[in-house]
Tab-separated table of C-alpha atoms in Angstrom:
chain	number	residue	atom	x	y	z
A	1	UNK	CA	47.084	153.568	-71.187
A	2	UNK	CA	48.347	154.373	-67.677
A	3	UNK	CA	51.805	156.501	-67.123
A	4	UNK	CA	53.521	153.167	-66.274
A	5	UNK	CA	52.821	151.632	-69.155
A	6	UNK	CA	54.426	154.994	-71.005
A	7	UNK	CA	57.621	153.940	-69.390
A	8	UNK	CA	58.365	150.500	-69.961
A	9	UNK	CA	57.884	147.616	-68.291
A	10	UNK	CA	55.929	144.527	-67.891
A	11	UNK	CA	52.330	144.519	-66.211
A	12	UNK	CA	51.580	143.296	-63.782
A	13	UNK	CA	48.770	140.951	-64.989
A	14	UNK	CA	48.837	139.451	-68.707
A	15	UNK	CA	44.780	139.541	-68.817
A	16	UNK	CA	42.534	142.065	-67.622
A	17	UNK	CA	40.704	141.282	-64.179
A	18	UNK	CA	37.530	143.633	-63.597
A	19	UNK	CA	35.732	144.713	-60.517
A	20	UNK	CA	33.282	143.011	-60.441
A	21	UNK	CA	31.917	139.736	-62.126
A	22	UNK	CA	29.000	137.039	-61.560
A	23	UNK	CA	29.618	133.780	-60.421
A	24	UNK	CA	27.394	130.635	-62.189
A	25	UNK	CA	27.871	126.751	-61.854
A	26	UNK	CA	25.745	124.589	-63.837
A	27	UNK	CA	23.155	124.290	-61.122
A	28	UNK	CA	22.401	127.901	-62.007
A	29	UNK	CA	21.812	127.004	-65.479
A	30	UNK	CA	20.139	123.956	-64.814
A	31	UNK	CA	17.662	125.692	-62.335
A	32	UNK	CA	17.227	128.253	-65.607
A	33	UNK	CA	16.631	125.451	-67.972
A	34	UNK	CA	13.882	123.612	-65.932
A	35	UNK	CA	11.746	126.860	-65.829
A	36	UNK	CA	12.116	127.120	-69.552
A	37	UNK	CA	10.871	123.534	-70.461
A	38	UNK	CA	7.970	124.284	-67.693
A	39	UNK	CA	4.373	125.699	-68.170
A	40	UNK	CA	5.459	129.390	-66.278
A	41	UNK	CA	8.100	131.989	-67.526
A	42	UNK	CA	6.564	134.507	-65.258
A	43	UNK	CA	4.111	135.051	-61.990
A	44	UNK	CA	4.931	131.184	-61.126
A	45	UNK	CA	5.863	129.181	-59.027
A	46	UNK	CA	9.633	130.198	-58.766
A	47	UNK	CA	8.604	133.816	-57.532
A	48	UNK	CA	6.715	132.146	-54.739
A	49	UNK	CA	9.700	129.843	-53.799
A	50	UNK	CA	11.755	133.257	-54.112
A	51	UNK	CA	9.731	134.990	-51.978
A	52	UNK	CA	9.725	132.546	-49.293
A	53	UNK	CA	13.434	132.187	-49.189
A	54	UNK	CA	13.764	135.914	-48.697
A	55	UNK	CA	11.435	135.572	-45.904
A	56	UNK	CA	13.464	133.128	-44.089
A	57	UNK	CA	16.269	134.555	-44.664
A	58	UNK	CA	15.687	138.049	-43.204
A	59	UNK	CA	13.179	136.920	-41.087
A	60	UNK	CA	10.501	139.349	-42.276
A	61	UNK	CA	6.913	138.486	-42.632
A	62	UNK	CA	6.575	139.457	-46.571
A	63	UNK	CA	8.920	139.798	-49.310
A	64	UNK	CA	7.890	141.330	-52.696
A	65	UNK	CA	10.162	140.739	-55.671
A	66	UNK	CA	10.481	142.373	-58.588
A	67	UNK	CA	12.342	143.183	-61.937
A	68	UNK	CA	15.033	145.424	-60.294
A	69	UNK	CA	16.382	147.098	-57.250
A	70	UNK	CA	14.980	150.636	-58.768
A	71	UNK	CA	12.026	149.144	-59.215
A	72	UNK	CA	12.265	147.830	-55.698
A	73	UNK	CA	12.919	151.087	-54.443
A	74	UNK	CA	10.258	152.966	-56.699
A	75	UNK	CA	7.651	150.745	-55.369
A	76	UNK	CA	8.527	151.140	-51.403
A	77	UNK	CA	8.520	155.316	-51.411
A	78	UNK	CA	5.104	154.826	-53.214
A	79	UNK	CA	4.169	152.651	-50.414
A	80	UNK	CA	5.677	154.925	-47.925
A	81	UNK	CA	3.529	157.316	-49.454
A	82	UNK	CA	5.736	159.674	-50.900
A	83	UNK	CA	3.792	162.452	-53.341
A	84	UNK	CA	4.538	165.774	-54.380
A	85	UNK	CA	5.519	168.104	-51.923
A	86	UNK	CA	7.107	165.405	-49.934
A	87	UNK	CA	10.701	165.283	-49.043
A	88	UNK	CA	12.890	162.125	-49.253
A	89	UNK	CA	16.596	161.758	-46.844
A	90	UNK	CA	18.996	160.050	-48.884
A	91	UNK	CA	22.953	159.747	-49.383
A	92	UNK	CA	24.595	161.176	-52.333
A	93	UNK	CA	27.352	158.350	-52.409
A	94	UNK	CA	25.265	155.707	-53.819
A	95	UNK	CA	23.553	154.944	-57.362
A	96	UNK	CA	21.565	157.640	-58.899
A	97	UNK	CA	18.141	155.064	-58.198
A	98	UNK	CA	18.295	156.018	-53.943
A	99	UNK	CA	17.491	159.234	-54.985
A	100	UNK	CA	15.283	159.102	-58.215
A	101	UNK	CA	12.650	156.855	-56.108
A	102	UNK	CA	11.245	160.326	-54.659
A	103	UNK	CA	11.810	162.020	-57.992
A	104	UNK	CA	9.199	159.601	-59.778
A	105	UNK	CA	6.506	159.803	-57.448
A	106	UNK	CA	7.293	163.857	-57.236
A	107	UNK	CA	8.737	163.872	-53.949
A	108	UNK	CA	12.481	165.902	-53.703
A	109	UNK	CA	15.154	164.278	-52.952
A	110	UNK	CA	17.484	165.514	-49.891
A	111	UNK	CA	20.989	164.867	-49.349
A	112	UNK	CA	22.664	164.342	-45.722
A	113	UNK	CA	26.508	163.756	-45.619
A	114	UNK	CA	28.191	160.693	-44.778
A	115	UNK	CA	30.525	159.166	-42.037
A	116	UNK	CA	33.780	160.034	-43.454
A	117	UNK	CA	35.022	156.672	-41.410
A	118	UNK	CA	32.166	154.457	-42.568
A	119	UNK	CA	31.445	156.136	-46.115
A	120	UNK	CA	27.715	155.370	-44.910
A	121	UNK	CA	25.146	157.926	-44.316
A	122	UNK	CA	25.633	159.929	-40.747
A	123	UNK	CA	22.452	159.749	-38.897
A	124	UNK	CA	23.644	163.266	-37.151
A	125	UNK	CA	23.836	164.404	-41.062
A	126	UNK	CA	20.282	162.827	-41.539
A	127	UNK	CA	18.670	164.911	-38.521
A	128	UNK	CA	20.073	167.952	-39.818
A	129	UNK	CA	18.275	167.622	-43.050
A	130	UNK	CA	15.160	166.662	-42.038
A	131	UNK	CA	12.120	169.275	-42.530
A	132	UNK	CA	8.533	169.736	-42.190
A	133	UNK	CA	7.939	168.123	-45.511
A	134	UNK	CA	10.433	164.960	-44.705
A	135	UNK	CA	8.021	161.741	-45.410
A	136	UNK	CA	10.884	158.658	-45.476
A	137	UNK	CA	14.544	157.954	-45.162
A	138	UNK	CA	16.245	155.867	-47.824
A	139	UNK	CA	19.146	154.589	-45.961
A	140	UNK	CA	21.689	152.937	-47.717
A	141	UNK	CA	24.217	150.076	-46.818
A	142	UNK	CA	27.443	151.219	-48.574
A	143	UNK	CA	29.779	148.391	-49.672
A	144	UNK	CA	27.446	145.790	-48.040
A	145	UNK	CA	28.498	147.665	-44.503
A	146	UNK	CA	24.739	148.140	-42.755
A	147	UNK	CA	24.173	151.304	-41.785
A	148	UNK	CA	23.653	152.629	-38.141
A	149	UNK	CA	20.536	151.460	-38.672
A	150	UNK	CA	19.592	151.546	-34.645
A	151	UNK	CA	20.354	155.258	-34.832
A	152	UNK	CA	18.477	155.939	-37.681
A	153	UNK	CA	15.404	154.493	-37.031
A	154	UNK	CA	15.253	156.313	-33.784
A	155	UNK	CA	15.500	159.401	-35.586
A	156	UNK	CA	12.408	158.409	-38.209
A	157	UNK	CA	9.969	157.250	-34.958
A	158	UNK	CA	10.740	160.496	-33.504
A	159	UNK	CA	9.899	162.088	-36.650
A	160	UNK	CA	7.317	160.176	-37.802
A	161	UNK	CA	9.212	159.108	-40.703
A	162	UNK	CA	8.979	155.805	-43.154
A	163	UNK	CA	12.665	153.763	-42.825
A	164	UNK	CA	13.600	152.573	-45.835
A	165	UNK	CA	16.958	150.382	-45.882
A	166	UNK	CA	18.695	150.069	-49.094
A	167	UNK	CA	20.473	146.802	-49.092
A	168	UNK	CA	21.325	146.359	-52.344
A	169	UNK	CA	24.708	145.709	-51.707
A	170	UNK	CA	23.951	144.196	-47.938
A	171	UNK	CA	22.539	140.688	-49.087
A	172	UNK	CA	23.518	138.720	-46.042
A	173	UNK	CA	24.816	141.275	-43.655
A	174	UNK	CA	23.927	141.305	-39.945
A	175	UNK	CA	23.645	144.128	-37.743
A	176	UNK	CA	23.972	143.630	-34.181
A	177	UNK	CA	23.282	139.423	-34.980
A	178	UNK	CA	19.644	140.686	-36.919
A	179	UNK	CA	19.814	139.910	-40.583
A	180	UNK	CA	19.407	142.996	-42.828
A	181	UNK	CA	15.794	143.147	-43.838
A	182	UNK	CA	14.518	142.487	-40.742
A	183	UNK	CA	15.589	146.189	-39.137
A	184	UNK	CA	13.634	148.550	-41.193
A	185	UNK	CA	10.232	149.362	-42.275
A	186	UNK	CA	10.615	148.156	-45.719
A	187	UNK	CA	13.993	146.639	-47.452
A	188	UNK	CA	15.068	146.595	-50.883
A	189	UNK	CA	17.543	144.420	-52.161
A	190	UNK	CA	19.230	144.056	-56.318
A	191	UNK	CA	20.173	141.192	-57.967
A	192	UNK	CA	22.107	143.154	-61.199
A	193	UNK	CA	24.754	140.976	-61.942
A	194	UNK	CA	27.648	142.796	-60.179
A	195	UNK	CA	25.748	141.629	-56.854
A	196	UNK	CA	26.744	139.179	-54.413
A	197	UNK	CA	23.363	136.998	-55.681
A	198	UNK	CA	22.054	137.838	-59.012
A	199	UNK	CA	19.217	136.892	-61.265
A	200	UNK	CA	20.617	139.130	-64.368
A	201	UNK	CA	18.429	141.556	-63.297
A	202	UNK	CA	15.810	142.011	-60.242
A	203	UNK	CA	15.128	143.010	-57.156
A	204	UNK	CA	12.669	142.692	-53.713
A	205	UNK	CA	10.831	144.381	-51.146
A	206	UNK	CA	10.889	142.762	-47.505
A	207	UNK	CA	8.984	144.601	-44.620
A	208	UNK	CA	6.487	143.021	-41.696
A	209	UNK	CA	3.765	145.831	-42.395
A	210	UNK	CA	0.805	144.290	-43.919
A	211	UNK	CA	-0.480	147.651	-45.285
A	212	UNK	CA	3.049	147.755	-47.378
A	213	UNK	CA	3.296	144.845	-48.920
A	214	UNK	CA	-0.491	145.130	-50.274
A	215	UNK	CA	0.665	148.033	-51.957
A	216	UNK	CA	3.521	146.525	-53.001
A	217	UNK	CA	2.151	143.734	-54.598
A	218	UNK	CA	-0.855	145.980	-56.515
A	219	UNK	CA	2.085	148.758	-57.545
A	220	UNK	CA	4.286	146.007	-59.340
A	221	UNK	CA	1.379	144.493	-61.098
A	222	UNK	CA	0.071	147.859	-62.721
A	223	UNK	CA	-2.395	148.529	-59.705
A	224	UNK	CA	-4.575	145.322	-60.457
A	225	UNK	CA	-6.134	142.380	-58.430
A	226	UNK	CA	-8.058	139.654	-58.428
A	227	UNK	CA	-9.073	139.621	-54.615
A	228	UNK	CA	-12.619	140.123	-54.763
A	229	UNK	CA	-11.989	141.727	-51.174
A	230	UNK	CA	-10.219	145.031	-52.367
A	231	UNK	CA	-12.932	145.132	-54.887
A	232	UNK	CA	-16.049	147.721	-55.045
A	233	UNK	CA	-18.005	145.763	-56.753
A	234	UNK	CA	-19.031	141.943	-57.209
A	235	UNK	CA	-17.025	140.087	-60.296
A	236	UNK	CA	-18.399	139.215	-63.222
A	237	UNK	CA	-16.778	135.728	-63.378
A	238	UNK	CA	-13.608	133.806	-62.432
A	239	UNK	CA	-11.694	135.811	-65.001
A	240	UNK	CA	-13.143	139.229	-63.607
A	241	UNK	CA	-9.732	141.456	-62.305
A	242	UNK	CA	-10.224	145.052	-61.383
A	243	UNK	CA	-7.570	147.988	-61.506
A	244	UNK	CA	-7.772	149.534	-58.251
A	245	UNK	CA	-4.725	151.843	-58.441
A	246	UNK	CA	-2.039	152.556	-60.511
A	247	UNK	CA	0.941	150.537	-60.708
A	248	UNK	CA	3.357	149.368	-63.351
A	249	UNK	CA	4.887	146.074	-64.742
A	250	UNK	CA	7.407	145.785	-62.287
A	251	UNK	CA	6.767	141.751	-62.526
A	252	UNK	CA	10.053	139.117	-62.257
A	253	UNK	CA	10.240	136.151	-64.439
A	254	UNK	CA	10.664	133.207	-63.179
A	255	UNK	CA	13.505	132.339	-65.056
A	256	UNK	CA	15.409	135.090	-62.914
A	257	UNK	CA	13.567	134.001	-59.720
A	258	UNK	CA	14.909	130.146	-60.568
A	259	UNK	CA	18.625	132.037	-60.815
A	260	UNK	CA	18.684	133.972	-57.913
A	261	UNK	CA	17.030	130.714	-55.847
A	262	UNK	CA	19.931	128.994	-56.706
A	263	UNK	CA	22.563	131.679	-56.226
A	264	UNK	CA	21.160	132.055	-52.572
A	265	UNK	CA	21.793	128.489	-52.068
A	266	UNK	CA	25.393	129.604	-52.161
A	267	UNK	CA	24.747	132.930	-49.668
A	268	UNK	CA	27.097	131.719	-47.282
A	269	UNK	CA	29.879	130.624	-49.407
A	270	UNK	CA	29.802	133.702	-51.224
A	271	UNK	CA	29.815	135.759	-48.355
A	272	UNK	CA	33.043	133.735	-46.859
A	273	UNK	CA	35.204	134.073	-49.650
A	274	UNK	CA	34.399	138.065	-50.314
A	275	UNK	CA	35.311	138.160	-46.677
A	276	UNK	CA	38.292	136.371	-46.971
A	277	UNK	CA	39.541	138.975	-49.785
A	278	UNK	CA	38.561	142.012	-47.874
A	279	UNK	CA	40.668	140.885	-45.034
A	280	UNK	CA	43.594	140.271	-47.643
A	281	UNK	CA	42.854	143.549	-49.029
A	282	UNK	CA	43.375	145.035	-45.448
A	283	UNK	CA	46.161	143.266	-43.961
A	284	UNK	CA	48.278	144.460	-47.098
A	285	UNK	CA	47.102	147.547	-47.430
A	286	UNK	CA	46.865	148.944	-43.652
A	287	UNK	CA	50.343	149.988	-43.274
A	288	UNK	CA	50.523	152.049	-46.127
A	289	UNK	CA	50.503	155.453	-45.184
A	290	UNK	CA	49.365	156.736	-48.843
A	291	UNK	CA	46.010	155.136	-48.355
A	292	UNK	CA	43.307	155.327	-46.022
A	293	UNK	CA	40.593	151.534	-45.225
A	294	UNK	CA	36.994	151.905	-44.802
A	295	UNK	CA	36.481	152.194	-40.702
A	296	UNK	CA	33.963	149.253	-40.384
A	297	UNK	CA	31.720	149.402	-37.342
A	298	UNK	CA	31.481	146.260	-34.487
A	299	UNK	CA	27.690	146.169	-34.994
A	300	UNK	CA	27.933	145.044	-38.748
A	301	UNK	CA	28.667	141.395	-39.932
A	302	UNK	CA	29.176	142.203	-43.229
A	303	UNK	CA	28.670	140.822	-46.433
A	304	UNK	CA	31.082	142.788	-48.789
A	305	UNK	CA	29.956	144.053	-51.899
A	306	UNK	CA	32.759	146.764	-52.644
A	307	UNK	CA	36.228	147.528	-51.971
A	308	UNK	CA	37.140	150.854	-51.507
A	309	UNK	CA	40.683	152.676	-51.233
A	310	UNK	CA	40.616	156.239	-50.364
A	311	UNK	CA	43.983	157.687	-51.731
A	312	UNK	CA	46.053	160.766	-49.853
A	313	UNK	CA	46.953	162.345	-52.874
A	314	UNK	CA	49.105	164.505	-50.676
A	315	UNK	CA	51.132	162.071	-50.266
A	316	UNK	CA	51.455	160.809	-54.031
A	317	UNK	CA	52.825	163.111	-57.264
A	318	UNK	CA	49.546	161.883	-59.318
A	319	UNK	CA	45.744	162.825	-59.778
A	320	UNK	CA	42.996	160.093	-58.948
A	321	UNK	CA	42.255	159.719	-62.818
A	322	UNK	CA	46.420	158.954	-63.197
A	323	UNK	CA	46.301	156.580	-60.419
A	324	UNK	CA	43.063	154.723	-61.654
A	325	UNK	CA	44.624	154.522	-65.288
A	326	UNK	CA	48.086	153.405	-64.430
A	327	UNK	CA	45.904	150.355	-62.315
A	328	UNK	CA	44.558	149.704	-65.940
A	329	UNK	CA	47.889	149.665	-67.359
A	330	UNK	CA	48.443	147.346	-65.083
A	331	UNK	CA	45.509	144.757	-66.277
A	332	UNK	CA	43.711	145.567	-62.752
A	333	UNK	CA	40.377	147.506	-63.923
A	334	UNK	CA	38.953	149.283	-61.332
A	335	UNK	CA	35.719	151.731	-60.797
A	336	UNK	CA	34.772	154.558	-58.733
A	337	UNK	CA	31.216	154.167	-56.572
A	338	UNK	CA	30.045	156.394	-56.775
A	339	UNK	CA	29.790	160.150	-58.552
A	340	UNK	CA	27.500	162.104	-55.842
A	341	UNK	CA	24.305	162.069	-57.148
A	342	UNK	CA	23.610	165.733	-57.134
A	343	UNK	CA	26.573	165.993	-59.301
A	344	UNK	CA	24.704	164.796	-62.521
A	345	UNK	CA	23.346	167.404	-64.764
A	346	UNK	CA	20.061	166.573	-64.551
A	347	UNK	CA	20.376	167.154	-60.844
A	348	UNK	CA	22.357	170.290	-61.160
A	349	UNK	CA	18.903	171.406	-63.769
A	350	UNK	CA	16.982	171.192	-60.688
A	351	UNK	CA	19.313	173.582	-58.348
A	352	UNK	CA	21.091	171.241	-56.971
A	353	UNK	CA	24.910	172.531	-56.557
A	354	UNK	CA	28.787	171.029	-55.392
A	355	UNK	CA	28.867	171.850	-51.645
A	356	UNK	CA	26.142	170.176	-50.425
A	357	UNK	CA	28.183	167.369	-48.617
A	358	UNK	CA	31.285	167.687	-47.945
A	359	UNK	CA	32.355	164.901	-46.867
A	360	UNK	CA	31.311	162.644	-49.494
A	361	UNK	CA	32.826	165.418	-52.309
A	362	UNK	CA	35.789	164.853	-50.816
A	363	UNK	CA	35.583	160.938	-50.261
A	364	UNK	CA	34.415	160.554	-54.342
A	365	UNK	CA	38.178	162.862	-55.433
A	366	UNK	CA	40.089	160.168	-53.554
A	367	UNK	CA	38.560	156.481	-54.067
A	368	UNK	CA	38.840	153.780	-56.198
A	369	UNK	CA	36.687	150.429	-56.011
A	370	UNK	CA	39.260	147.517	-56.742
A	371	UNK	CA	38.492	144.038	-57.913
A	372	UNK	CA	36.212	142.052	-55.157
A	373	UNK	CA	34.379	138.835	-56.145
A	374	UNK	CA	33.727	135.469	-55.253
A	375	UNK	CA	35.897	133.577	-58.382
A	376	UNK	CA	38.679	135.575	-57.705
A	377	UNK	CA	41.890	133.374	-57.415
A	378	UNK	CA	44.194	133.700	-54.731
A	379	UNK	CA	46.657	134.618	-57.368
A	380	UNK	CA	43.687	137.472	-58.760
A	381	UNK	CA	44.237	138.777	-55.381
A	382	UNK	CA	47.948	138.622	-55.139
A	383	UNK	CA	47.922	140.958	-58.527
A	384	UNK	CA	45.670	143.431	-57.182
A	385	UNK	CA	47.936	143.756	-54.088
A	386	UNK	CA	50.879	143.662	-56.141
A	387	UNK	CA	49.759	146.188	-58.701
A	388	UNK	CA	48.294	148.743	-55.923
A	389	UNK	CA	51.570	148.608	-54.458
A	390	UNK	CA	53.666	148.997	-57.600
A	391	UNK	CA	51.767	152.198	-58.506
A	392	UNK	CA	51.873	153.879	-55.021
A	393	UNK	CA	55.367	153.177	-55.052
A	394	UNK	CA	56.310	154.262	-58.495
A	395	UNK	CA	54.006	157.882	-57.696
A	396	UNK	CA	55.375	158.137	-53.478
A	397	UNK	CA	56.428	161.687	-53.454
């Protein structure tokens, strides 16, 4: 229980409201039920309809989905052809999977700072890091902000590098008018529940290279086809198949492809009213002097996914952790995105140590991710506001 709630006083909020949480009508459920009274759970025709929407809507040539955003981004360093000895550019303020995409094909991960602004990756950060051994970038679009994506992939044609955009929390965000997936080599997007579209679980690959997505689509399906073409030898039969690589079961159902068809159907209205909370969010919060807004740059139209306060605990007689547990006292539960990767032990086994990026070190001691999702109530946001206030106030030195 938070230090408020040690002194008296009513909270703020009688219930709990969380950070995050899915949104689903009945035409979400319906769209569910229909698959499971058809003749295909899986590799039907729902993943097909899926794939075309994504298409359309990023206005790439292909789109590959599978069962998650890892898996997503597992399967485009393997097509980027990341192996041992290889070296991956990534951002430490994201989820652990940016990184461990190089780690399971044996490539090392390497971290470049971020925009202390944006909270993004800095593309000057990025050039710093990269090395002889440097096969991709994994970029990723913090929030839902897009990266500086033009900036970036100037920096991987120079250096002969593989752009891979992380979008998993961009779903819908335009950068300089082009939607997200159609600015990088390949794009990965999640549907986890927390998401701004969500299938439960899953997650795509959308790129215009050919060579990529026929990769893509052998790695997800444990390296085997049935196109007699990428054969290297005549089939048996109809039923003949051939493994030609190896791949795993990264396979959606199509009980989440039905899902996330539908949720996309509601893109736009999602995107609107996430908007319309961040802007809220910042007209109450700007004046504040004991906390600092996410800089958000002209070039991105963006779809939010988090919302971030950075705290001056200068200014304020309390630690992060006090702060974030007098907010629960308050019925307002919060997170933190992210921990710097390199911060987990099982990076720290591998040499990696604190100091590597500043920047984002010191972003992670100061921020907390408040409540941001569609079915919030204008009276979910006034609490939020209200609450954030009332502990600032109560800890103002």
């Amino acid at each position: 229980m938070g230090q408020l709630a040690i002194f008296g006083g009513k909270p703020v909020r009688e219930t709990p409201i969380y950070y995050g949480h899915q949104f689903i009508d009945e035409k979400d459920i319906a769209a569910v039920v229909d698959v499971m009274k058809s003749d295909f759970l899986t590799c039907g025709p729902e993943i097909t309809k899926l794939e075309k929407k994504l298409s359309e809507l990023t206005g790439a040539r292909y789109a590959v989905a599978v069962s998650s955003g890892t898996a997503a981004l597992h399967a485009a360093c393997y097509a980027a052809g990341a192996s041992n000895g290889d070296e991956v550019v990534t951002t430490p303020m994201t989820f652990a999977a940016s990184a461990n995409c190089a780690l399971y094909l044996g490539a090392k991960p390497v971290f470049a700072d971020i925009n202390p602004r944006t909270y993004n990756i800095s593309p000057e950060e990025i050039r710093k890091q990269i090395s002889k051994a440097a096969k991709a970038v994994v970029a990723v679009d913090f929030t839902g902000q897009a990266a500086e994506i033009e900036e970036i992939r100037e920096i991987c044609r120079e250096n002969k590098l593989v752009l891979i955009e992380d979008a998993a929390h961009s779903l819908g965000t335009t950068y300089k008018g082009k939607p997200v997936g159609s600015l990088a080599d390949m794009t990965t997007f999640s549907f986890h529940p927390v998401k701004t579209v969500t299938g439960g679980e899953g997650g795509a690959i959308v790129t215009d290279n050919e060579e990529y997505y026929r990769k893509l689509l052998l790695f997800r399906s444990h390296g085997i086809t049935r196109d007699s073409g990428q054969m290297d030898r005549a089939p048996d039969g109809d039923w003949y198949y051939n493994q030609i690589g190896l791949g795993y079961n990264y396979r959606m159902t199509d009980m989440q492809a039905a899902l996330i068809n539908s949720q996309l159907d509601k893109l736009g209205l999602f995107k609107e009213r996430r908007r319309q909370i961040a802007e809220r969010y910042n007209k109450a919060f700007q004046d504040m002097p004991e906390v600092v807004l996410q800089e958000e740059i002209a070039a991105s139209d963006t779809a939010r996914h988090l919302y971030i306060l950075q705290f001056r605990l200068e200014r304020l007689s309390a630690t992060r952790k006090e702060i974030f547990d007098a907010l629960k006292a308050e019925n307002v539960c919060c997170n933190v995105h992210y921990i710097p990767v390199y911060y987990f032990t099982y990076y720290r086994k591998m040499g990696y140590k604190k100091g590597l990026c500043p920047n984002a070190e010191a972003l992670y001691e100061r921020m907390i991710t408040i409540p941001l999702y569609y079915s919030m109530t204008d009276g979910d946001v006034d609490s939020v506001i209200e609450a954030v206030k009332k502990v600032v106030a109560y800890y103002r030195k």
